Amino acid sequence: MSYNNLNVLHWHIVDAFSWPVESKVHPELTEKGAYTTDMLYPYEEIKKIINYAKSRPIRVMPEFNMPGNTFIVSDAHPEIMSCLNKQPNWDKFGPEPPSGQLNIADLRGSFAFDVITEYSRLFVDLGFHMGGGSLNLEWWKEDPVIELYVCDHPGESIESLVKGWFNQTVGKIQEMGKVPFAREDSMLNFGYETKNTTIVEAWVSEDSVGKVVDKGYRAIATSWNRHYLDCGHGSWLSNFEGSSWCGPYKGWQKIYSYNPRAKITDPAKQKLVLGGEVALWSAQSDETTVDRNLYPRAAAFSEIMWTGSIDPNTNSTKDIGKVARRLTTTDSAWLHAGIWQSRCNPCGASAIPTYNYTLRTHYD
């Protein structure tokens, strides 16, 4: 990251499948929710990662996605959950199995408050990402606890409960001295609006950035069809033969050709676009594939975000051929350094011999 001036590690640290980060307030989360005892992040290891990044200098901002995609919390606290692991039509209840999200009527805010309070102290960055993505109101409409709550409280609805939950969550983040970050789902899809101190991750489409700044929010551009780097490797679902939901694979050229400010003509609104990020979800990535899934595409992303699409020497759009040559030079240097990124082209290593390999199986 530091080689390419990527200065923020947005760490989506928990999801539906695992709670790998140590909790001293709720130790049962990792005791019951981590994959294994050696697949978790103790406090001290997280502090080392934060300090290691700081020396480069890179910020580490955590994301604790709530109230959606929280099935794993049910291993420790099923009493605060809704619509757990609905089968076989799981796609009616969420973007991926297993389904489950926090019950926004039962114990409203208390668990989320505990999470925000504890991890705001562990992660020293000023930003705290509360998630807010992948919500499905139909989940809550089928929950008997929420249905009873709405019946007992005239004037309340699922929509008002969602708005109330986010209001409380944003308030708690600010109370902890942090700047709230949220996915656009919570800002644009449910009629919820908060103070424009919240920074919004615009990911649903290339037009999302414009929609976010039109509401007065600051935006981070993360359009899935430009910036999602884990796509195009097929589905990880064993009973689905199609491609990943966000396919096809995004080459560095597609990433480099995207300017999130291009359709925003108001200079004041252009300034609300703070930057962008490329996302690598780990459903099909680990330490053996992370380098080649990130680079050189993240390098192309960094250059276009820092320098823009216009060549200051010619006042015209940058020559993509020259960009390719720069990335090729980087290709060679990184391979020498032991960073096993994907090659930009067949002659990607100008200073390293190129070999062709054939894999064979020999039978005696």
C-alpha positions as a LaTeX table, in Angstrom:
\begin{tabular}{lrrr}
\hline
Residue & $x$ (\AA) & $y$ (\AA) & $z$ (\AA) \\
\hline
Met1 & 0.00 & 0.00 & 0.00 \\
Ser2 & 2.71 & 2.46 & 0.92 \\
Tyr3 & 4.54 & 1.83 & $-2.39$ \\
Asn4 & 1.43 & 3.10 & $-4.18$ \\
Asn5 & 0.37 & 5.92 & $-1.83$ \\
Leu6 & $-2.70$ & 4.00 & $-0.67$ \\
Asn7 & $-3.15$ & 5.65 & 2.69 \\
Val8 & $-6.25$ & 4.07 & 4.28 \\
Leu9 & $-6.87$ & 0.42 & 5.16 \\
His10 & $-10.65$ & 0.13 & 5.45 \\
Trp11 & $-10.90$ & $-3.09$ & 7.45 \\
His12 & $-14.28$ & $-4.83$ & 7.16 \\
Ile13 & $-13.33$ & $-6.93$ & 10.15 \\
Val14 & $-16.54$ & $-8.87$ & 10.91 \\
Asp15 & $-19.28$ & $-10.35$ & 8.75 \\
Ala16 & $-22.00$ & $-13.01$ & 8.76 \\
Phe17 & $-19.50$ & $-15.88$ & 8.91 \\
Ser18 & $-17.07$ & $-14.95$ & 11.66 \\
Trp19 & $-16.34$ & $-12.56$ & 14.53 \\
Pro20 & $-12.54$ & $-12.79$ & 14.58 \\
Val21 & $-11.69$ & $-9.68$ & 16.62 \\
Glu22 & $-11.24$ & $-10.08$ & 20.36 \\
Ser23 & $-13.88$ & $-8.46$ & 22.54 \\
Lys24 & $-13.24$ & $-7.76$ & 26.19 \\
Val25 & $-16.82$ & $-6.54$ & 26.68 \\
His26 & $-18.41$ & $-9.55$ & 24.98 \\
Pro27 & $-15.72$ & $-12.28$ & 24.98 \\
Glu28 & $-18.37$ & $-14.81$ & 23.97 \\
Leu29 & $-18.40$ & $-13.26$ & 20.47 \\
Thr30 & $-14.97$ & $-14.65$ & 19.60 \\
Glu31 & $-15.30$ & $-17.72$ & 21.80 \\
Lys32 & $-18.34$ & $-18.83$ & 19.79 \\
Gly33 & $-17.97$ & $-16.80$ & 16.61 \\
Ala34 & $-14.36$ & $-17.14$ & 15.43 \\
Tyr35 & $-13.63$ & $-19.88$ & 12.88 \\
Thr36 & $-10.99$ & $-21.40$ & 15.16 \\
Thr37 & $-8.95$ & $-20.31$ & 18.17 \\
Asp38 & $-5.98$ & $-19.49$ & 15.94 \\
Met39 & $-8.08$ & $-17.50$ & 13.44 \\
Leu40 & $-8.71$ & $-14.38$ & 15.50 \\
Tyr41 & $-7.16$ & $-10.99$ & 16.19 \\
Pro42 & $-6.26$ & $-10.34$ & 19.84 \\
Tyr43 & $-6.02$ & $-6.75$ & 21.01 \\
Glu44 & $-2.23$ & $-6.78$ & 20.93 \\
Glu45 & $-2.08$ & $-8.00$ & 17.34 \\
Ile46 & $-4.50$ & $-5.29$ & 16.21 \\
Lys47 & $-2.37$ & $-2.66$ & 17.95 \\
Lys48 & 0.71 & $-4.00$ & 16.13 \\
Ile49 & $-1.10$ & $-3.76$ & 12.80 \\
Ile50 & $-2.20$ & $-0.18$ & 13.56 \\
Asn51 & 1.34 & 0.85 & 14.57 \\
Tyr52 & 2.89 & $-0.94$ & 11.58 \\
Ala53 & 0.54 & 0.92 & 9.24 \\
Lys54 & 1.11 & 4.23 & 11.00 \\
Ser55 & 4.85 & 4.01 & 10.34 \\
Arg56 & 4.22 & 3.90 & 6.58 \\
Pro57 & 1.90 & 6.13 & 7.01 \\
Ile58 & $-1.43$ & 4.36 & 6.57 \\
Arg59 & $-4.62$ & 4.82 & 8.57 \\
Val60 & $-6.56$ & 1.77 & 9.75 \\
Met61 & $-10.30$ & 2.37 & 9.88 \\
Pro62 & $-12.53$ & $-0.47$ & 11.14 \\
Glu63 & $-15.96$ & $-1.39$ & 9.83 \\
Phe64 & $-18.43$ & $-3.23$ & 12.04 \\
Asn65 & $-21.32$ & $-3.77$ & 9.66 \\
Met66 & $-24.60$ & $-3.42$ & 11.54 \\
Pro67 & $-27.47$ & $-4.18$ & 11.70 \\
Gly68 & $-27.26$ & $-6.39$ & 8.57 \\
Asn69 & $-24.98$ & $-9.35$ & 7.81 \\
Thr70 & $-24.64$ & $-10.19$ & 11.51 \\
Phe71 & $-25.66$ & $-13.87$ & 11.59 \\
Ile72 & $-22.53$ & $-14.78$ & 13.54 \\
Val73 & $-23.74$ & $-12.73$ & 16.54 \\
Ser74 & $-26.51$ & $-15.31$ & 16.95 \\
Asp75 & $-23.97$ & $-17.93$ & 18.06 \\
Ala76 & $-23.58$ & $-15.91$ & 21.23 \\
His77 & $-26.80$ & $-13.86$ & 21.39 \\
Pro78 & $-29.70$ & $-15.32$ & 19.38 \\
Glu79 & $-32.12$ & $-13.30$ & 21.52 \\
Ile80 & $-31.20$ & $-10.05$ & 19.76 \\
Met81 & $-31.43$ & $-11.40$ & 16.20 \\
Ser82 & $-34.03$ & $-11.58$ & 13.42 \\
Cys83 & $-34.64$ & $-14.00$ & 10.51 \\
Leu84 & $-31.81$ & $-16.40$ & 11.25 \\
Asn85 & $-30.54$ & $-18.68$ & 8.49 \\
Lys86 & $-33.69$ & $-18.77$ & 6.42 \\
Gln87 & $-33.59$ & $-21.73$ & 4.00 \\
Pro88 & $-33.94$ & $-22.72$ & 1.24 \\
Asn89 & $-34.94$ & $-19.33$ & $-0.21$ \\
Trp90 & $-32.18$ & $-17.43$ & 1.55 \\
Asp91 & $-31.93$ & $-14.93$ & $-1.32$ \\
Lys92 & $-35.31$ & $-13.52$ & $-0.27$ \\
Phe93 & $-33.73$ & $-12.46$ & 3.01 \\
Gly94 & $-30.24$ & $-11.34$ & 2.12 \\
Pro95 & $-27.41$ & $-11.09$ & $-0.42$ \\
Glu96 & $-25.74$ & $-14.27$ & 0.82 \\
Pro97 & $-26.40$ & $-17.12$ & 3.24 \\
Pro98 & $-26.71$ & $-17.39$ & 6.18 \\
Ser99 & $-29.30$ & $-14.66$ & 6.72 \\
Gly100 & $-29.60$ & $-12.72$ & 9.96 \\
Gln101 & $-29.54$ & $-9.17$ & 11.22 \\
Leu102 & $-29.93$ & $-7.41$ & 14.54 \\
Asn103 & $-33.43$ & $-7.02$ & 15.89 \\
Ile104 & $-33.97$ & $-3.26$ & 15.81 \\
Ala105 & $-36.91$ & $-3.36$ & 18.24 \\
Asp106 & $-35.47$ & $-5.69$ & 20.89 \\
Leu107 & $-32.73$ & $-4.15$ & 23.05 \\
Arg108 & $-32.54$ & $-1.25$ & 20.65 \\
Gly109 & $-29.01$ & 0.02 & 20.25 \\
Ser110 & $-27.46$ & $-1.56$ & 23.33 \\
Phe111 & $-25.36$ & $-4.19$ & 21.54 \\
Ala112 & $-24.36$ & $-1.73$ & 18.83 \\
Phe113 & $-23.43$ & 0.80 & 21.53 \\
Asp114 & $-21.18$ & $-1.79$ & 23.19 \\
Val115 & $-19.45$ & $-2.51$ & 19.88 \\
Ile116 & $-18.94$ & 1.16 & 19.07 \\
Thr117 & $-17.68$ & 2.04 & 22.55 \\
Glu118 & $-15.20$ & $-0.82$ & 22.79 \\
Tyr119 & $-13.72$ & $-0.68$ & 19.33 \\
Ser120 & $-13.63$ & 3.12 & 19.10 \\
Arg121 & $-11.09$ & 2.90 & 21.91 \\
Leu122 & $-9.09$ & 0.09 & 20.30 \\
Phe123 & $-8.92$ & 1.64 & 16.82 \\
Val124 & $-7.44$ & 5.11 & 17.16 \\
Asp125 & $-8.40$ & 6.41 & 13.71 \\
Leu126 & $-10.94$ & 9.23 & 13.68 \\
Gly127 & $-13.15$ & 7.30 & 11.26 \\
Phe128 & $-15.53$ & 4.58 & 12.42 \\
His129 & $-17.51$ & 2.71 & 9.75 \\
Met130 & $-20.88$ & 1.47 & 11.00 \\
Gly131 & $-21.71$ & $-0.45$ & 7.82 \\
Gly132 & $-25.41$ & $-0.14$ & 7.16 \\
Gly133 & $-25.31$ & $-2.23$ & 3.99 \\
Ser134 & $-27.20$ & $-5.30$ & 2.80 \\
Leu135 & $-30.39$ & $-4.51$ & 4.69 \\
Asn136 & $-33.70$ & $-6.15$ & 3.83 \\
Leu137 & $-36.80$ & $-4.73$ & 5.45 \\
Glu138 & $-38.72$ & $-7.90$ & 4.64 \\
Trp139 & $-36.63$ & $-9.70$ & 7.27 \\
Trp140 & $-37.98$ & $-7.50$ & 10.02 \\
Lys141 & $-41.56$ & $-7.58$ & 8.72 \\
Glu142 & $-41.57$ & $-11.34$ & 9.34 \\
Asp143 & $-40.13$ & $-11.11$ & 12.86 \\
Pro144 & $-42.88$ & $-11.61$ & 15.49 \\
Val145 & $-41.07$ & $-9.50$ & 18.09 \\
Ile146 & $-40.86$ & $-6.53$ & 15.74 \\
Glu147 & $-44.41$ & $-7.08$ & 14.51 \\
Leu148 & $-45.66$ & $-6.98$ & 18.12 \\
Tyr149 & $-43.56$ & $-3.88$ & 18.88 \\
Val150 & $-45.03$ & $-2.00$ & 15.91 \\
Cys151 & $-48.58$ & $-3.02$ & 16.94 \\
Asp152 & $-47.99$ & $-1.83$ & 20.50 \\
His153 & $-46.52$ & 1.50 & 19.40 \\
Pro154 & $-48.91$ & 3.42 & 17.13 \\
Gly155 & $-47.07$ & 5.60 & 14.66 \\
Glu156 & $-44.06$ & 3.28 & 14.53 \\
Ser157 & $-43.16$ & 1.27 & 11.42 \\
Ile158 & $-40.24$ & $-0.76$ & 10.16 \\
Glu159 & $-38.99$ & 2.33 & 8.36 \\
Ser160 & $-39.18$ & 4.51 & 11.48 \\
Leu161 & $-37.39$ & 1.84 & 13.50 \\
Val162 & $-34.58$ & 1.76 & 10.94 \\
Lys163 & $-34.27$ & 5.55 & 11.03 \\
Gly164 & $-34.28$ & 5.54 & 14.84 \\
Trp165 & $-31.63$ & 2.83 & 14.99 \\
Phe166 & $-29.29$ & 4.73 & 12.65 \\
Asn167 & $-29.88$ & 8.01 & 14.47 \\
Gln168 & $-28.84$ & 6.39 & 17.73 \\
Thr169 & $-25.84$ & 4.69 & 16.13 \\
Val170 & $-24.55$ & 7.85 & 14.46 \\
Gly171 & $-25.02$ & 9.74 & 17.72 \\
Lys172 & $-23.01$ & 7.16 & 19.64 \\
Ile173 & $-20.15$ & 7.25 & 17.13 \\
Gln174 & $-20.01$ & 11.03 & 17.41 \\
Glu175 & $-20.22$ & 10.81 & 21.19 \\
Met176 & $-17.03$ & 8.71 & 21.07 \\
Gly177 & $-15.30$ & 11.53 & 19.17 \\
Lys178 & $-15.35$ & 9.72 & 15.83 \\
Val179 & $-16.47$ & 10.62 & 12.32 \\
Pro180 & $-19.26$ & 8.24 & 11.20 \\
Phe181 & $-18.88$ & 6.37 & 7.91 \\
Ala182 & $-21.77$ & 4.42 & 6.37 \\
Arg183 & $-22.68$ & 2.59 & 3.19 \\
Glu184 & $-25.07$ & 4.38 & 0.89 \\
Asp185 & $-27.79$ & 1.74 & 1.46 \\
Ser186 & $-28.70$ & 3.28 & 4.78 \\
Met187 & $-28.53$ & 6.84 & 3.44 \\
Leu188 & $-30.40$ & 6.52 & 0.14 \\
Asn189 & $-32.61$ & 3.42 & 0.19 \\
Phe190 & $-34.68$ & 3.87 & 3.33 \\
Gly191 & $-35.35$ & 7.59 & 3.43 \\
Tyr192 & $-32.94$ & 7.96 & 6.33 \\
Glu193 & $-31.03$ & 11.21 & 6.54 \\
Thr194 & $-28.50$ & 12.22 & 9.13 \\
Lys195 & $-26.19$ & 15.15 & 9.67 \\
Asn196 & $-23.86$ & 15.70 & 6.76 \\
Thr197 & $-20.94$ & 14.99 & 9.10 \\
Thr198 & $-21.43$ & 11.34 & 8.06 \\
Ile199 & $-19.16$ & 10.24 & 5.20 \\
Val200 & $-20.90$ & 7.91 & 2.76 \\
Glu201 & $-19.38$ & 4.99 & 0.86 \\
Ala202 & $-20.95$ & 5.12 & $-2.62$ \\
Trp203 & $-20.80$ & 1.62 & $-4.06$ \\
Val204 & $-24.12$ & 0.61 & $-5.70$ \\
Ser205 & $-23.43$ & 2.23 & $-9.10$ \\
Glu206 & $-21.28$ & 4.81 & $-10.85$ \\
Asp207 & $-24.10$ & 7.32 & $-10.36$ \\
Ser208 & $-24.10$ & 6.83 & $-6.58$ \\
Val209 & $-21.42$ & 9.44 & $-5.97$ \\
Gly210 & $-23.58$ & 12.13 & $-7.57$ \\
Lys211 & $-26.63$ & 11.07 & $-5.58$ \\
Val212 & $-24.68$ & 11.18 & $-2.32$ \\
Val213 & $-23.16$ & 14.64 & $-2.84$ \\
Asp214 & $-26.54$ & 15.99 & $-4.04$ \\
Lys215 & $-27.76$ & 15.32 & $-0.50$ \\
Gly216 & $-24.83$ & 17.27 & 0.93 \\
Tyr217 & $-22.81$ & 14.30 & 2.17 \\
Arg218 & $-19.12$ & 13.74 & 1.59 \\
Ala219 & $-18.52$ & 10.65 & $-0.53$ \\
Ile220 & $-15.97$ & 7.87 & $-1.02$ \\
Ala221 & $-16.25$ & 6.33 & $-4.51$ \\
Thr222 & $-16.33$ & 2.52 & $-4.40$ \\
Ser223 & $-18.51$ & 1.59 & $-7.38$ \\
Trp224 & $-18.70$ & $-2.21$ & $-7.47$ \\
Asn225 & $-18.55$ & $-2.37$ & $-11.26$ \\
Arg226 & $-15.26$ & $-0.45$ & $-11.21$ \\
His227 & $-13.60$ & $-0.99$ & $-7.87$ \\
Tyr228 & $-14.51$ & $-4.48$ & $-6.60$ \\
Leu229 & $-11.39$ & $-6.59$ & $-7.12$ \\
Asp230 & $-12.68$ & $-9.98$ & $-5.95$ \\
Cys231 & $-15.15$ & $-10.35$ & $-8.82$ \\
Gly232 & $-14.99$ & $-12.58$ & $-11.87$ \\
His233 & $-13.67$ & $-15.77$ & $-10.23$ \\
Gly234 & $-16.98$ & $-17.63$ & $-10.25$ \\
Ser235 & $-19.41$ & $-18.05$ & $-7.38$ \\
Trp236 & $-18.30$ & $-19.35$ & $-4.00$ \\
Leu237 & $-21.73$ & $-20.95$ & $-3.53$ \\
Ser238 & $-21.39$ & $-24.71$ & $-4.11$ \\
Asn239 & $-24.86$ & $-25.08$ & $-5.67$ \\
Phe240 & $-24.53$ & $-22.20$ & $-8.13$ \\
Glu241 & $-22.75$ & $-22.62$ & $-11.46$ \\
Gly242 & $-22.88$ & $-19.00$ & $-12.60$ \\
Ser243 & $-20.42$ & $-16.18$ & $-12.18$ \\
Ser244 & $-20.00$ & $-14.05$ & $-9.09$ \\
Trp245 & $-22.71$ & $-11.43$ & $-8.60$ \\
Cys246 & $-20.31$ & $-8.63$ & $-9.44$ \\
Gly247 & $-18.54$ & $-10.21$ & $-12.41$ \\
Pro248 & $-16.84$ & $-9.91$ & $-14.75$ \\
Tyr249 & $-13.22$ & $-9.40$ & $-13.69$ \\
Lys250 & $-12.19$ & $-5.74$ & $-13.73$ \\
Gly251 & $-8.92$ & $-5.12$ & $-15.54$ \\
Trp252 & $-6.68$ & $-2.23$ & $-14.57$ \\
Gln253 & $-7.76$ & $-0.36$ & $-17.71$ \\
Lys254 & $-11.40$ & $-0.28$ & $-16.58$ \\
Ile255 & $-10.37$ & 0.96 & $-13.15$ \\
Tyr256 & $-8.08$ & 3.63 & $-14.60$ \\
Ser257 & $-10.77$ & 4.98 & $-16.93$ \\
Tyr258 & $-13.20$ & 5.83 & $-14.12$ \\
Asn259 & $-13.40$ & 9.40 & $-12.86$ \\
Pro260 & $-16.00$ & 9.67 & $-10.05$ \\
Arg261 & $-16.21$ & 13.46 & $-10.44$ \\
Ala262 & $-16.79$ & 13.42 & $-14.20$ \\
Lys263 & $-20.59$ & 13.81 & $-14.06$ \\
Ile264 & $-20.56$ & 16.35 & $-11.21$ \\
Thr265 & $-20.45$ & 19.86 & $-12.66$ \\
Asp266 & $-20.85$ & 21.91 & $-9.47$ \\
Pro267 & $-17.33$ & 22.68 & $-8.11$ \\
Ala268 & $-18.65$ & 22.76 & $-4.53$ \\
Lys269 & $-20.11$ & 19.27 & $-4.92$ \\
Gln270 & $-16.93$ & 18.00 & $-6.60$ \\
Lys271 & $-15.07$ & 18.88 & $-3.41$ \\
Leu272 & $-17.41$ & 16.60 & $-1.46$ \\
Val273 & $-15.87$ & 13.61 & $-3.27$ \\
Leu274 & $-13.04$ & 12.92 & $-0.84$ \\
Gly275 & $-11.51$ & 10.05 & $-2.78$ \\
Gly276 & $-12.14$ & 6.42 & $-3.54$ \\
Glu277 & $-11.25$ & 2.91 & $-2.53$ \\
Val278 & $-10.81$ & $-0.47$ & $-4.16$ \\
Ala279 & $-12.43$ & $-3.35$ & $-2.30$ \\
Leu280 & $-11.14$ & $-6.90$ & $-2.00$ \\
Trp281 & $-13.61$ & $-9.14$ & $-0.17$ \\
Ser282 & $-12.00$ & $-12.25$ & 1.25 \\
Ala283 & $-14.62$ & $-14.90$ & 0.37 \\
Gln284 & $-12.20$ & $-16.16$ & $-2.31$ \\
Ser285 & $-8.97$ & $-14.46$ & $-1.27$ \\
Asp286 & $-6.36$ & $-15.28$ & 1.34 \\
Glu287 & $-2.64$ & $-14.79$ & 1.94 \\
Thr288 & $-1.81$ & $-16.93$ & $-1.13$ \\
Thr289 & $-3.81$ & $-14.82$ & $-3.60$ \\
Val290 & $-4.04$ & $-11.33$ & $-2.10$ \\
Asp291 & $-1.06$ & $-9.83$ & $-3.97$ \\
Arg292 & $-2.19$ & $-10.83$ & $-7.44$ \\
Asn293 & $-5.81$ & $-9.93$ & $-6.73$ \\
Leu294 & $-4.81$ & $-6.42$ & $-5.63$ \\
Tyr295 & $-1.96$ & $-5.47$ & $-7.93$ \\
Pro296 & $-1.36$ & $-3.94$ & $-10.41$ \\
Arg297 & $-5.03$ & $-2.89$ & $-10.38$ \\
Ala298 & $-4.74$ & $-1.08$ & $-7.05$ \\
Ala299 & $-1.67$ & 0.72 & $-8.42$ \\
Ala300 & $-3.67$ & 1.96 & $-11.41$ \\
Phe301 & $-6.46$ & 3.03 & $-9.07$ \\
Ser302 & $-4.07$ & 4.98 & $-6.85$ \\
Glu303 & $-2.53$ & 6.89 & $-9.76$ \\
Ile304 & $-5.86$ & 7.96 & $-11.25$ \\
Met305 & $-7.20$ & 9.01 & $-7.84$ \\
Trp306 & $-4.15$ & 11.06 & $-6.89$ \\
Thr307 & $-3.36$ & 12.64 & $-10.26$ \\
Gly308 & $-6.64$ & 12.64 & $-12.20$ \\
Ser309 & $-7.32$ & 11.68 & $-15.80$ \\
Ile310 & $-5.86$ & 14.80 & $-17.46$ \\
Asp311 & $-2.18$ & 15.00 & $-18.39$ \\
Pro312 & $-1.03$ & 18.47 & $-17.17$ \\
Asn313 & 1.60 & 18.63 & $-19.92$ \\
Thr314 & $-0.88$ & 18.19 & $-22.77$ \\
Asn315 & $-4.14$ & 19.20 & $-21.07$ \\
Ser316 & $-5.72$ & 16.09 & $-22.61$ \\
Thr317 & $-6.73$ & 12.64 & $-21.39$ \\
Lys318 & $-3.74$ & 10.59 & $-20.34$ \\
Asp319 & $-2.20$ & 8.20 & $-22.85$ \\
Ile320 & $-3.15$ & 4.71 & $-21.67$ \\
Gly321 & $-0.05$ & 3.29 & $-23.38$ \\
Lys322 & 2.21 & 5.42 & $-21.18$ \\
Val323 & 0.26 & 4.28 & $-18.13$ \\
Ala324 & 0.84 & 0.66 & $-19.16$ \\
Arg325 & 4.58 & 1.25 & $-19.41$ \\
Arg326 & 4.67 & 2.74 & $-15.90$ \\
Leu327 & 2.79 & $-0.22$ & $-14.51$ \\
Thr328 & 5.13 & $-2.58$ & $-16.35$ \\
Thr329 & 8.11 & $-0.94$ & $-14.63$ \\
Thr330 & 6.37 & $-1.38$ & $-11.30$ \\
Asp331 & 5.66 & $-4.98$ & $-12.26$ \\
Ser332 & 9.36 & $-5.74$ & $-12.56$ \\
Ala333 & 10.35 & $-4.00$ & $-9.32$ \\
Trp334 & 7.68 & $-5.74$ & $-7.29$ \\
Leu335 & 8.46 & $-9.18$ & $-8.63$ \\
His336 & 12.08 & $-8.61$ & $-7.63$ \\
Ala337 & 10.85 & $-7.60$ & $-4.16$ \\
Gly338 & 8.84 & $-10.81$ & $-3.79$ \\
Ile339 & 5.40 & $-9.27$ & $-4.25$ \\
Trp340 & 3.62 & $-11.70$ & $-6.56$ \\
Gln341 & 1.21 & $-9.42$ & $-8.34$ \\
Ser342 & $-0.46$ & $-10.27$ & $-11.64$ \\
Arg343 & 1.44 & $-9.21$ & $-14.73$ \\
Cys344 & 0.20 & $-6.27$ & $-16.76$ \\
Asn345 & 1.08 & $-7.90$ & $-20.08$ \\
Pro346 & 3.11 & $-10.80$ & $-21.51$ \\
Cys347 & 6.28 & $-8.69$ & $-21.33$ \\
Gly348 & 5.47 & $-7.45$ & $-17.85$ \\
Ala349 & 8.92 & $-8.07$ & $-16.44$ \\
Ser350 & 11.26 & $-6.03$ & $-18.63$ \\
Ala351 & 14.24 & $-6.82$ & $-16.43$ \\
Ile352 & 13.30 & $-10.44$ & $-15.74$ \\
Pro353 & 13.31 & $-13.31$ & $-18.26$ \\
Thr354 & 9.81 & $-14.49$ & $-19.17$ \\
Tyr355 & 9.21 & $-18.23$ & $-19.00$ \\
Asn356 & 6.34 & $-20.39$ & $-20.15$ \\
Tyr357 & 5.32 & $-23.30$ & $-17.94$ \\
Thr358 & 3.39 & $-26.48$ & $-18.72$ \\
Leu359 & 1.89 & $-28.40$ & $-15.82$ \\
Arg360 & 1.80 & $-32.14$ & $-16.31$ \\
Thr361 & 0.71 & $-35.19$ & $-14.40$ \\
His362 & 3.02 & $-38.17$ & $-14.74$ \\
Tyr363 & 1.77 & $-41.70$ & $-14.29$ \\
Asp364 & 4.19 & $-44.52$ & $-13.58$ \\
\hline
\end{tabular}
